[in-house]
PDB file of N, CA and C in Angstrom:
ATOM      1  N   UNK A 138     159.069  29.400  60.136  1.00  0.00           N
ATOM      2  CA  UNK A 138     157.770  29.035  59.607  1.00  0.00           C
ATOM      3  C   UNK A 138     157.935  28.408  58.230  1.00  0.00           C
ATOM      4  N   UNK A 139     158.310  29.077  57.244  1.00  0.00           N
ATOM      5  CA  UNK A 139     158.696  28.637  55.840  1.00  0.00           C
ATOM      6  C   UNK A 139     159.402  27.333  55.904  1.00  0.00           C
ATOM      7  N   UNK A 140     161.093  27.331  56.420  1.00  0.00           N
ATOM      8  CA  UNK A 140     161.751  26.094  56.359  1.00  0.00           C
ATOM      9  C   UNK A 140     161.026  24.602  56.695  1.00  0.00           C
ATOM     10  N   UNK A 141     160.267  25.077  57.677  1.00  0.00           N
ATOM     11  CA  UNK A 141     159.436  23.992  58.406  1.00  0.00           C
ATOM     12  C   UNK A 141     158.477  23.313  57.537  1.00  0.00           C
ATOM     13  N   UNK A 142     157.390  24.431  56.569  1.00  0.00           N
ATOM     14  CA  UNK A 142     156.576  24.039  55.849  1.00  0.00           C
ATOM     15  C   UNK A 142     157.454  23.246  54.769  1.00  0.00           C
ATOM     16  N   UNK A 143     158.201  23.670  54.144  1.00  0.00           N
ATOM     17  CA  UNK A 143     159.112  23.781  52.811  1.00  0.00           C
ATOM     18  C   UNK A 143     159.607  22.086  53.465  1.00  0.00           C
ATOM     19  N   UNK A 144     160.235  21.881  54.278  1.00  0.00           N
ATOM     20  CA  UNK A 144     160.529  20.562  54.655  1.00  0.00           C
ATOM     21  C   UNK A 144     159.573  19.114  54.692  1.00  0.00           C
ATOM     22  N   UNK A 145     158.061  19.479  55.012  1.00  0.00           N
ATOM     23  CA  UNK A 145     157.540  18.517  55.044  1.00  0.00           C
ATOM     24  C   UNK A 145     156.373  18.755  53.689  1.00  0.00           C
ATOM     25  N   UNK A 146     156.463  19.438  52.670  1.00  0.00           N
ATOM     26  CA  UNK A 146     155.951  19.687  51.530  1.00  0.00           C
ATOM     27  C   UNK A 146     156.903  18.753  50.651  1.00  0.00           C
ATOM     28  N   UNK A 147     158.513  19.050  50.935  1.00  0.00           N
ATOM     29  CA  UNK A 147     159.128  18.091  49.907  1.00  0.00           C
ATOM     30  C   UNK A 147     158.977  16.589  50.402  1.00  0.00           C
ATOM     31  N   UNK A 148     158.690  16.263  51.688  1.00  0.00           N
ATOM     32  CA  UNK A 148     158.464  14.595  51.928  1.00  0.00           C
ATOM     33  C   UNK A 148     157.293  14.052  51.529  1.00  0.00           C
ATOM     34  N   UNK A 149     155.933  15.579  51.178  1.00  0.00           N
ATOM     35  CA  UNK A 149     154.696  14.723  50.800  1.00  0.00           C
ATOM     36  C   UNK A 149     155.002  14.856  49.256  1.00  0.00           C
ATOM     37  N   UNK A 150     156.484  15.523  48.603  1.00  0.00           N
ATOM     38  CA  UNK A 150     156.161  15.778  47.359  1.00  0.00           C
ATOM     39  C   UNK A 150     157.230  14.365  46.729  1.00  0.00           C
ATOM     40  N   UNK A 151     157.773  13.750  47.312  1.00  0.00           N
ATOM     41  CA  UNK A 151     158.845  12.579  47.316  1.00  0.00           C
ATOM     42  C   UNK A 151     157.823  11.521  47.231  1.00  0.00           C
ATOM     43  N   UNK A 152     156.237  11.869  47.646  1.00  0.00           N
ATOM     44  CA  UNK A 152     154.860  10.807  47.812  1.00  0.00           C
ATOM     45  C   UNK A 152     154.340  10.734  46.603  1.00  0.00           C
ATOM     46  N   UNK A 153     155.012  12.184  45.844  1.00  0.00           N
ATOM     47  CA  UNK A 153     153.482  12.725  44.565  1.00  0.00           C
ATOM     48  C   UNK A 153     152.405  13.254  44.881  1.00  0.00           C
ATOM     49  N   UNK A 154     152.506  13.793  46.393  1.00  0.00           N
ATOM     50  CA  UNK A 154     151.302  14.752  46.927  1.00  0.00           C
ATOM     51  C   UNK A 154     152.002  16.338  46.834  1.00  0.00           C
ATOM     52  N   UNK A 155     151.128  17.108  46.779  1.00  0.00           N
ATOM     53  CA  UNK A 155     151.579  18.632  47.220  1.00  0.00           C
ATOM     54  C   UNK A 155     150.722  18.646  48.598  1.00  0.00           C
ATOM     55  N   UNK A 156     151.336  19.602  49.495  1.00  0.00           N
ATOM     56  CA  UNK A 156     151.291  20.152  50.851  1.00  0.00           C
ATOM     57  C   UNK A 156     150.327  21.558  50.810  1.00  0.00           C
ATOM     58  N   UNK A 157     149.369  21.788  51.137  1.00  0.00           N
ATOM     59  CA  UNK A 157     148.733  23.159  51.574  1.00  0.00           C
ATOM     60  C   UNK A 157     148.616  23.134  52.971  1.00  0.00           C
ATOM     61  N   UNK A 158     149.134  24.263  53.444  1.00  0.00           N
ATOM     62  CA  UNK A 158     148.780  25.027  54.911  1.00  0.00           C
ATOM     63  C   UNK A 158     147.962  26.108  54.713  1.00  0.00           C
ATOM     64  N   UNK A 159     146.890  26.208  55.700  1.00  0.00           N
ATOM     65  CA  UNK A 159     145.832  27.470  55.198  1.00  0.00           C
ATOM     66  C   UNK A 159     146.177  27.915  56.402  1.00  0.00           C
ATOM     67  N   UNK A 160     146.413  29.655  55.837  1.00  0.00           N
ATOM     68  CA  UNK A 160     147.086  30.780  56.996  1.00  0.00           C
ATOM     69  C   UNK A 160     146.321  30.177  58.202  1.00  0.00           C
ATOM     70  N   UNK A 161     145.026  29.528  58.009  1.00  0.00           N
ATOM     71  CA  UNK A 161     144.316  29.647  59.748  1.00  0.00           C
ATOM     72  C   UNK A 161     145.052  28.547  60.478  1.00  0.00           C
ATOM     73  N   UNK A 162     145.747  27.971  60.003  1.00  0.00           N
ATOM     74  CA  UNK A 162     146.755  26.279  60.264  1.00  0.00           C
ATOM     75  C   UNK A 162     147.895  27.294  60.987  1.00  0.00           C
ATOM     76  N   UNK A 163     148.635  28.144  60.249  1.00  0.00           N
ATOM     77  CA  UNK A 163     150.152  28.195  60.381  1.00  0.00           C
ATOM     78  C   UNK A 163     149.632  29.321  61.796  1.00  0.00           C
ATOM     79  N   UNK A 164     148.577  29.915  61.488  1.00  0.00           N
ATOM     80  CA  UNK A 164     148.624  30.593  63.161  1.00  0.00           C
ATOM     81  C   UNK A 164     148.032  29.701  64.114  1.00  0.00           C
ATOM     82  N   UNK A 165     147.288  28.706  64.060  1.00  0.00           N
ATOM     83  CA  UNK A 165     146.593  28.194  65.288  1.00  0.00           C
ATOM     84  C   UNK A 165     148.199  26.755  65.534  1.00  0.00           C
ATOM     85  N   UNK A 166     148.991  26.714  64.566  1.00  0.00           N
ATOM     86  CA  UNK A 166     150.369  26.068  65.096  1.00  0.00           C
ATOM     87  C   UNK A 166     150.998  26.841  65.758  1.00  0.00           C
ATOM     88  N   UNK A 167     150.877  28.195  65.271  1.00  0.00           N
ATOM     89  CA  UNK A 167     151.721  29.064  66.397  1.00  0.00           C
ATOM     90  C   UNK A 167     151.222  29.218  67.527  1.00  0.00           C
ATOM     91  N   UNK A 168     150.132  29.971  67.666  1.00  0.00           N
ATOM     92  CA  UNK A 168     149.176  29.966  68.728  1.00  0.00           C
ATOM     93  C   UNK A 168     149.348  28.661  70.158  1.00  0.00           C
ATOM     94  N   UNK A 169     149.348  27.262  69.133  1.00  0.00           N
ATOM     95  CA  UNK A 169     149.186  26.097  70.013  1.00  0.00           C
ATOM     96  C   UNK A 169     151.141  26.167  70.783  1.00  0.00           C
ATOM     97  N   UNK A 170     151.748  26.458  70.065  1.00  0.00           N
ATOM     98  CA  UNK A 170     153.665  26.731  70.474  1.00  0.00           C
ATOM     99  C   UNK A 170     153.657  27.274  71.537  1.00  0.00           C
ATOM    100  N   UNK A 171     153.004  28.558  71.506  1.00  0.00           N
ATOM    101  CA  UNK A 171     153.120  29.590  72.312  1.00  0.00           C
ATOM    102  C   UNK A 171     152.521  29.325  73.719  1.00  0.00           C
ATOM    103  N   UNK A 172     151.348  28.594  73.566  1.00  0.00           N
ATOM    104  CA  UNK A 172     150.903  28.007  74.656  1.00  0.00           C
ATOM    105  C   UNK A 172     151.358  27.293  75.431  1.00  0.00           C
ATOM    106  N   UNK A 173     152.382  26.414  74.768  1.00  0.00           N
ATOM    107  CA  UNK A 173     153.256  25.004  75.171  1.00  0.00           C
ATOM    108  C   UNK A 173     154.395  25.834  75.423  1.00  0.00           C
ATOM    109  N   UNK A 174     154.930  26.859  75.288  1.00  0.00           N
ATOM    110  CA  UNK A 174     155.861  27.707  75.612  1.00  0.00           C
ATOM    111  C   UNK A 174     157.319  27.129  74.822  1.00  0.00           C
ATOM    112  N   UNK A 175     156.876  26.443  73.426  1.00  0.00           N
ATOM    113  CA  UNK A 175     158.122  25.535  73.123  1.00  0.00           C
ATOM    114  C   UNK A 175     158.570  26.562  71.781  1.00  0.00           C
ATOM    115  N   UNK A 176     159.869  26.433  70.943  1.00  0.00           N
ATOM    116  CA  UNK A 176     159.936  27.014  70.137  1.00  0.00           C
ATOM    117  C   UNK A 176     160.187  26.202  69.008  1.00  0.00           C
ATOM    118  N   UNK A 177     161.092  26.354  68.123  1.00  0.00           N
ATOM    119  CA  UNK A 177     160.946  25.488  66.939  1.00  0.00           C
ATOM    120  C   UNK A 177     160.292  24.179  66.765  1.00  0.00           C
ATOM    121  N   UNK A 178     161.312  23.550  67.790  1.00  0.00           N
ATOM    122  CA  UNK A 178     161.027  21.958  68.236  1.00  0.00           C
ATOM    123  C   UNK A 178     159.397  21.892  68.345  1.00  0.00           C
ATOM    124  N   UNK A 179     158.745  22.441  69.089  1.00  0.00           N
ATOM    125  CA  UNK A 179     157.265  22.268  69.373  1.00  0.00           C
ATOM    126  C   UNK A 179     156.545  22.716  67.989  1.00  0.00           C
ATOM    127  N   UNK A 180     157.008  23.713  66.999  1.00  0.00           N
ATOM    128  CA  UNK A 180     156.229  23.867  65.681  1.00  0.00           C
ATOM    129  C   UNK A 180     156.483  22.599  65.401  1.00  0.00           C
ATOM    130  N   UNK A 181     157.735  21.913  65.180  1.00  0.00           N
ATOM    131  CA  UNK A 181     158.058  20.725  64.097  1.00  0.00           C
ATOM    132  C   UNK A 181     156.869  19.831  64.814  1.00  0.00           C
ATOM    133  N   UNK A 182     157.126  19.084  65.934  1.00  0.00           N
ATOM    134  CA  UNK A 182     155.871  18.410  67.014  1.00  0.00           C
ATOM    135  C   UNK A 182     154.483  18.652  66.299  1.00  0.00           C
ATOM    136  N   UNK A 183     154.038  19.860  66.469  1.00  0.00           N
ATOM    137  CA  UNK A 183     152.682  20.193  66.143  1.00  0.00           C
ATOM    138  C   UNK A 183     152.332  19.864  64.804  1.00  0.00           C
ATOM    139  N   UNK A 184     152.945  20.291  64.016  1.00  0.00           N
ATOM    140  CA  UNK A 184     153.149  20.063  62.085  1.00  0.00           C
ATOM    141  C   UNK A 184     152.907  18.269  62.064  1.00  0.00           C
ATOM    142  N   UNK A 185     154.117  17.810  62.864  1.00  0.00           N
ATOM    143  CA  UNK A 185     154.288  16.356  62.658  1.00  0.00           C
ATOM    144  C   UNK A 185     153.076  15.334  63.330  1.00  0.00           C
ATOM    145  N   UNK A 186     152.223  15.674  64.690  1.00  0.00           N
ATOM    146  CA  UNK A 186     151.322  14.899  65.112  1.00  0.00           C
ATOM    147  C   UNK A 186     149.969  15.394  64.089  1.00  0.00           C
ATOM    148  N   UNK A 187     150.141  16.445  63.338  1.00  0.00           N
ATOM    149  CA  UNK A 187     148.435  16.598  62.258  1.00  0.00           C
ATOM    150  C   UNK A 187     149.091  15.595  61.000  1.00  0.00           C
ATOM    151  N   UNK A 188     150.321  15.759  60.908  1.00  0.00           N
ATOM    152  CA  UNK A 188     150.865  15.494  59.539  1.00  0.00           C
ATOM    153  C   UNK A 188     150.996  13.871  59.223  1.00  0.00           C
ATOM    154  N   UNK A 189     151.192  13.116  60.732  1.00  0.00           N
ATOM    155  CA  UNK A 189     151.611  11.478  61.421  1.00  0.00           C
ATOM    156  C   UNK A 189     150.601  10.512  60.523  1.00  0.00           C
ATOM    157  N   UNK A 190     149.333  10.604  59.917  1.00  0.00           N
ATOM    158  CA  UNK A 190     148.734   9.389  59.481  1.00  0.00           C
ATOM    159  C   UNK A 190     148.670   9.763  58.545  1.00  0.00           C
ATOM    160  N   UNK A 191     148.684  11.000  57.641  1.00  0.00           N
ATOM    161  CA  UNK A 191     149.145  11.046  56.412  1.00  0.00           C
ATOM    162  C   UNK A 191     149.970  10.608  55.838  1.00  0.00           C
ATOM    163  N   UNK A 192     151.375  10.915  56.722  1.00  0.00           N
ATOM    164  CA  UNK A 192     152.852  10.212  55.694  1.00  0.00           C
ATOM    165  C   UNK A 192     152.626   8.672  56.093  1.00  0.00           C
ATOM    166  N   UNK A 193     152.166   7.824  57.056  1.00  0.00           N
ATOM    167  CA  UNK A 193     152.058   6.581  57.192  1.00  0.00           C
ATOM    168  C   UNK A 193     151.121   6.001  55.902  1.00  0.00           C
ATOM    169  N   UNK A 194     150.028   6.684  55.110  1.00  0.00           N
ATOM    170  CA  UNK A 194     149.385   6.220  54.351  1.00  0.00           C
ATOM    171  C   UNK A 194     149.660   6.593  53.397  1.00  0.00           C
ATOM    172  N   UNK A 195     149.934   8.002  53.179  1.00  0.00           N
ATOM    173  CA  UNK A 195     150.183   7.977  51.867  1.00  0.00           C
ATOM    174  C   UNK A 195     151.197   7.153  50.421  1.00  0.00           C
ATOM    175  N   UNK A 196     151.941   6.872  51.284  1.00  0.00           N
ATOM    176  CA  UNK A 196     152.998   5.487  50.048  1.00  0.00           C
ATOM    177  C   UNK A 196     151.814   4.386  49.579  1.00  0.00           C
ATOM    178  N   UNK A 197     150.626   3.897  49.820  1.00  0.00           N
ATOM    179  CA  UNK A 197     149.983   2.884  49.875  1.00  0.00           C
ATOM    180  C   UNK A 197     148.744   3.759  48.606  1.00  0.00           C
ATOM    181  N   UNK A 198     148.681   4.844  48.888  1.00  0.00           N
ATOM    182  CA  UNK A 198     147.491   5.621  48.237  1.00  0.00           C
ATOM    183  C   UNK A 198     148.171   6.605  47.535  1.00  0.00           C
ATOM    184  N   UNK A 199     148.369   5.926  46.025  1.00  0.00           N
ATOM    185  CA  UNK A 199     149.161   6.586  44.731  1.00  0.00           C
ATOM    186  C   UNK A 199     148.298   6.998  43.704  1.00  0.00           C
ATOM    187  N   UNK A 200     147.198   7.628  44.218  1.00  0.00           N
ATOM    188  CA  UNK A 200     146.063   8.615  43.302  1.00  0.00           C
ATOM    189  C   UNK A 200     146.085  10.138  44.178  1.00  0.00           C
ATOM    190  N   UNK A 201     146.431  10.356  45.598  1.00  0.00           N
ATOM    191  CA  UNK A 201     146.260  11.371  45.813  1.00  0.00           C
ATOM    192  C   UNK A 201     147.431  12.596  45.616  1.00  0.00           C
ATOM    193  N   UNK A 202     146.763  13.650  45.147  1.00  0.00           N
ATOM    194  CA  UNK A 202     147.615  14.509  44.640  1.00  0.00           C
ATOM    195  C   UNK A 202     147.834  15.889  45.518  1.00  0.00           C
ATOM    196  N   UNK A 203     146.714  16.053  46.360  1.00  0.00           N
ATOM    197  CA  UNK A 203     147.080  17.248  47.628  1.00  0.00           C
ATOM    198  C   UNK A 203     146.472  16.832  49.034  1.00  0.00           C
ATOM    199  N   UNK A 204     147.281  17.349  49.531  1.00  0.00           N
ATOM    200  CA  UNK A 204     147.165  16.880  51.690  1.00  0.00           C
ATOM    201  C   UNK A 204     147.188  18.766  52.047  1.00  0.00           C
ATOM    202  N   UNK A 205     145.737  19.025  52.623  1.00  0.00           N
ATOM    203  CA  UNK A 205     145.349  20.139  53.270  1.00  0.00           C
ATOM    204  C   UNK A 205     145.024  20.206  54.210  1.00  0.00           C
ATOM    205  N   UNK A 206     145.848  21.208  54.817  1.00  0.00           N
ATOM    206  CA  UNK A 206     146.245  21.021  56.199  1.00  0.00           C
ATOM    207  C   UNK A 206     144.965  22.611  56.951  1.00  0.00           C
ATOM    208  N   UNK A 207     144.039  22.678  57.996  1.00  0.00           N
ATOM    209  CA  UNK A 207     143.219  23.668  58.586  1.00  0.00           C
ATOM    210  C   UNK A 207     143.420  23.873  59.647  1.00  0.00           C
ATOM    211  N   UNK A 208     142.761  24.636  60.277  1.00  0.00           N
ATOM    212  CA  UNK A 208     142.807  24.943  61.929  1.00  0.00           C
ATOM    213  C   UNK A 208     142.285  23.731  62.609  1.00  0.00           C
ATOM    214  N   UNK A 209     141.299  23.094  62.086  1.00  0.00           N
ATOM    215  CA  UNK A 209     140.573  22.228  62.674  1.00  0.00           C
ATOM    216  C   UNK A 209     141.615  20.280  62.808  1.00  0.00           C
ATOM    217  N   UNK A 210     142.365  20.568  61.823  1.00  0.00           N
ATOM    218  CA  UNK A 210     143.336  19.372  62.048  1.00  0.00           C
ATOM    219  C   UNK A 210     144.011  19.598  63.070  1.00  0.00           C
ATOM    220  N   UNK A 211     144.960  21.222  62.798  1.00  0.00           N
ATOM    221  CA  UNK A 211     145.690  21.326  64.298  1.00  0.00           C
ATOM    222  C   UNK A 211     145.197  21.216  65.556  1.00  0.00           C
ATOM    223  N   UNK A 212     143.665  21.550  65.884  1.00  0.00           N
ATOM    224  CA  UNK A 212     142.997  21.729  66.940  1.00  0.00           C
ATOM    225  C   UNK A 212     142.827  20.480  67.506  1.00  0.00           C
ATOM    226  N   UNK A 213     142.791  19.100  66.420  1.00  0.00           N
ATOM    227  CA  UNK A 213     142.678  18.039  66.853  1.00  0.00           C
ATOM    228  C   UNK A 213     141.325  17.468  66.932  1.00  0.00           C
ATOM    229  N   UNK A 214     140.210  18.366  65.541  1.00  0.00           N
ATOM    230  CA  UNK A 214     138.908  18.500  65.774  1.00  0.00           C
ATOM    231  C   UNK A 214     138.639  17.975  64.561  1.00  0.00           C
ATOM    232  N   UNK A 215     139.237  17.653  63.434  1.00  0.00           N
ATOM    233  CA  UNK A 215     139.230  17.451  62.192  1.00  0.00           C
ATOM    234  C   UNK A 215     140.551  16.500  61.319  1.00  0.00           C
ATOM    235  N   UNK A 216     140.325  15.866  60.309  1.00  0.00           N
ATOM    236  CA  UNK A 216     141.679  15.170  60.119  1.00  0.00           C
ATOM    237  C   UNK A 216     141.832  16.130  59.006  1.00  0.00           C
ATOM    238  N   UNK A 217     143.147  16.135  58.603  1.00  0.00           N
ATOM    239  CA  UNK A 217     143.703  16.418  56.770  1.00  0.00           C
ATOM    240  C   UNK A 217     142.741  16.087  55.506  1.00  0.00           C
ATOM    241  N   UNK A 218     142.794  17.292  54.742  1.00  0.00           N
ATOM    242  CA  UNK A 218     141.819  17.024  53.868  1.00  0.00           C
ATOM    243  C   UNK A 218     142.723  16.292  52.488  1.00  0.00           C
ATOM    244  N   UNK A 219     142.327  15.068  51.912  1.00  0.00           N
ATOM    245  CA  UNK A 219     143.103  14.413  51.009  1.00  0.00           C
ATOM    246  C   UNK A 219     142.530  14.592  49.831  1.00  0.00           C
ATOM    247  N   UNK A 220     142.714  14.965  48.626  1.00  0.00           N
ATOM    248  CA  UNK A 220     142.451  15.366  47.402  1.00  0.00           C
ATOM    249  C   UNK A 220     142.885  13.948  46.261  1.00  0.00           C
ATOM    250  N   UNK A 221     141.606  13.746  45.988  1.00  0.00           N
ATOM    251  CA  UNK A 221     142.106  12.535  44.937  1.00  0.00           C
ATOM    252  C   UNK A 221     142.159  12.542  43.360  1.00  0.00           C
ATOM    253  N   UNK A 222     142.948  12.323  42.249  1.00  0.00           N
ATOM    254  CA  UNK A 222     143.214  11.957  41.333  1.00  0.00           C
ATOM    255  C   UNK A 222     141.897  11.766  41.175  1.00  0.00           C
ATOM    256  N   UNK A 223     141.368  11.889  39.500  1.00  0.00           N
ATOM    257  CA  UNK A 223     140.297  11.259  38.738  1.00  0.00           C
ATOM    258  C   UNK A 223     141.135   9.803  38.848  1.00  0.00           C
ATOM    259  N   UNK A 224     140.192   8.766  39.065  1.00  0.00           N
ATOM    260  CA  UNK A 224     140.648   7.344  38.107  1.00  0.00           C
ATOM    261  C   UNK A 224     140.106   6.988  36.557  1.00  0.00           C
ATOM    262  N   UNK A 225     141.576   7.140  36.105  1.00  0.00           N
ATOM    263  CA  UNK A 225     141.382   7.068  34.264  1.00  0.00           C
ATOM    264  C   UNK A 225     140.480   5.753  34.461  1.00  0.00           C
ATOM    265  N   UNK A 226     139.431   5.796  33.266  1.00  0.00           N
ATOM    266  CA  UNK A 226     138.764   4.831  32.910  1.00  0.00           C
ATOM    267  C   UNK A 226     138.823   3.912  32.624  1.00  0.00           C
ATOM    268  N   UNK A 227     138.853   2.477  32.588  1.00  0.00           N
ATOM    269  CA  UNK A 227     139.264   1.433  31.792  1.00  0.00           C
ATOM    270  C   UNK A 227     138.199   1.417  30.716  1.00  0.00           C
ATOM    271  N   UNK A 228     138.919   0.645  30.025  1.00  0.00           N
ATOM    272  CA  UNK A 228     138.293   0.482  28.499  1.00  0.00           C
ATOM    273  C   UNK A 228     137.252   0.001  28.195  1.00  0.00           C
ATOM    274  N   UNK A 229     136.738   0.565  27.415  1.00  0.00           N
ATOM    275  CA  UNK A 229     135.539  -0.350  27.183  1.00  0.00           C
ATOM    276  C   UNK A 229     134.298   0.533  28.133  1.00  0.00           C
ATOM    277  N   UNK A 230     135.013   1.167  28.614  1.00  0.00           N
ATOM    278  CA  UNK A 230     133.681   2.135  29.778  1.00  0.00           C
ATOM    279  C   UNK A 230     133.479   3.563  28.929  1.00  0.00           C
ATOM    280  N   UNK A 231     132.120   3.780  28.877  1.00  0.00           N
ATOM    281  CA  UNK A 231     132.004   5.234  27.900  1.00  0.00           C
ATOM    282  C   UNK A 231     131.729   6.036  29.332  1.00  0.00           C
TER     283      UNK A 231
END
């Protein structure tokens, strides 16, 4: 469970994003494994098809600073929640 998270936290952190999994994520990934009867391989799968249009966008979108991951992404009912940077002001703007 850990290595897995810990692995794709340092590829969104190589982005300048941090990674959250909310406990209801890391069991409804297990949950969805167990169903598929797969073991590691099928966590990495599951992690990687919620995780797939995040790492494709994120290099392009260099204000966001956290990718949160729910039950409802894994379920396939909801996307990743993306957390954005304030944009510093330009000048001249009060």
């Amino acid at each position: 469970k850990n290595a897995l998270v810990k692995q794709y936290s340092k590829l969104l952190e190589m982005e300048g994003a941090e990674l959250e999994i909310t406990p209801t994520a890391l069991h409804a990934i297990a949950k969805k494994a167990l169903a598929r009867k797969t073991g590691a391989r099928g966590l990495r799968s599951i992690l990687e098809h919620a995780l797939l249009d995040v790492m494709f966008e994120l290099p392009s979108e260099s204000n966001v600073w956290k990718v949160r991951i729910n039950e409802e992404t894994i379920n396939n009912t909801g996307k990743p929640e993306l957390f954005y940077r304030e944009k510093a002001k330009a000048s001249g703007e009060n």
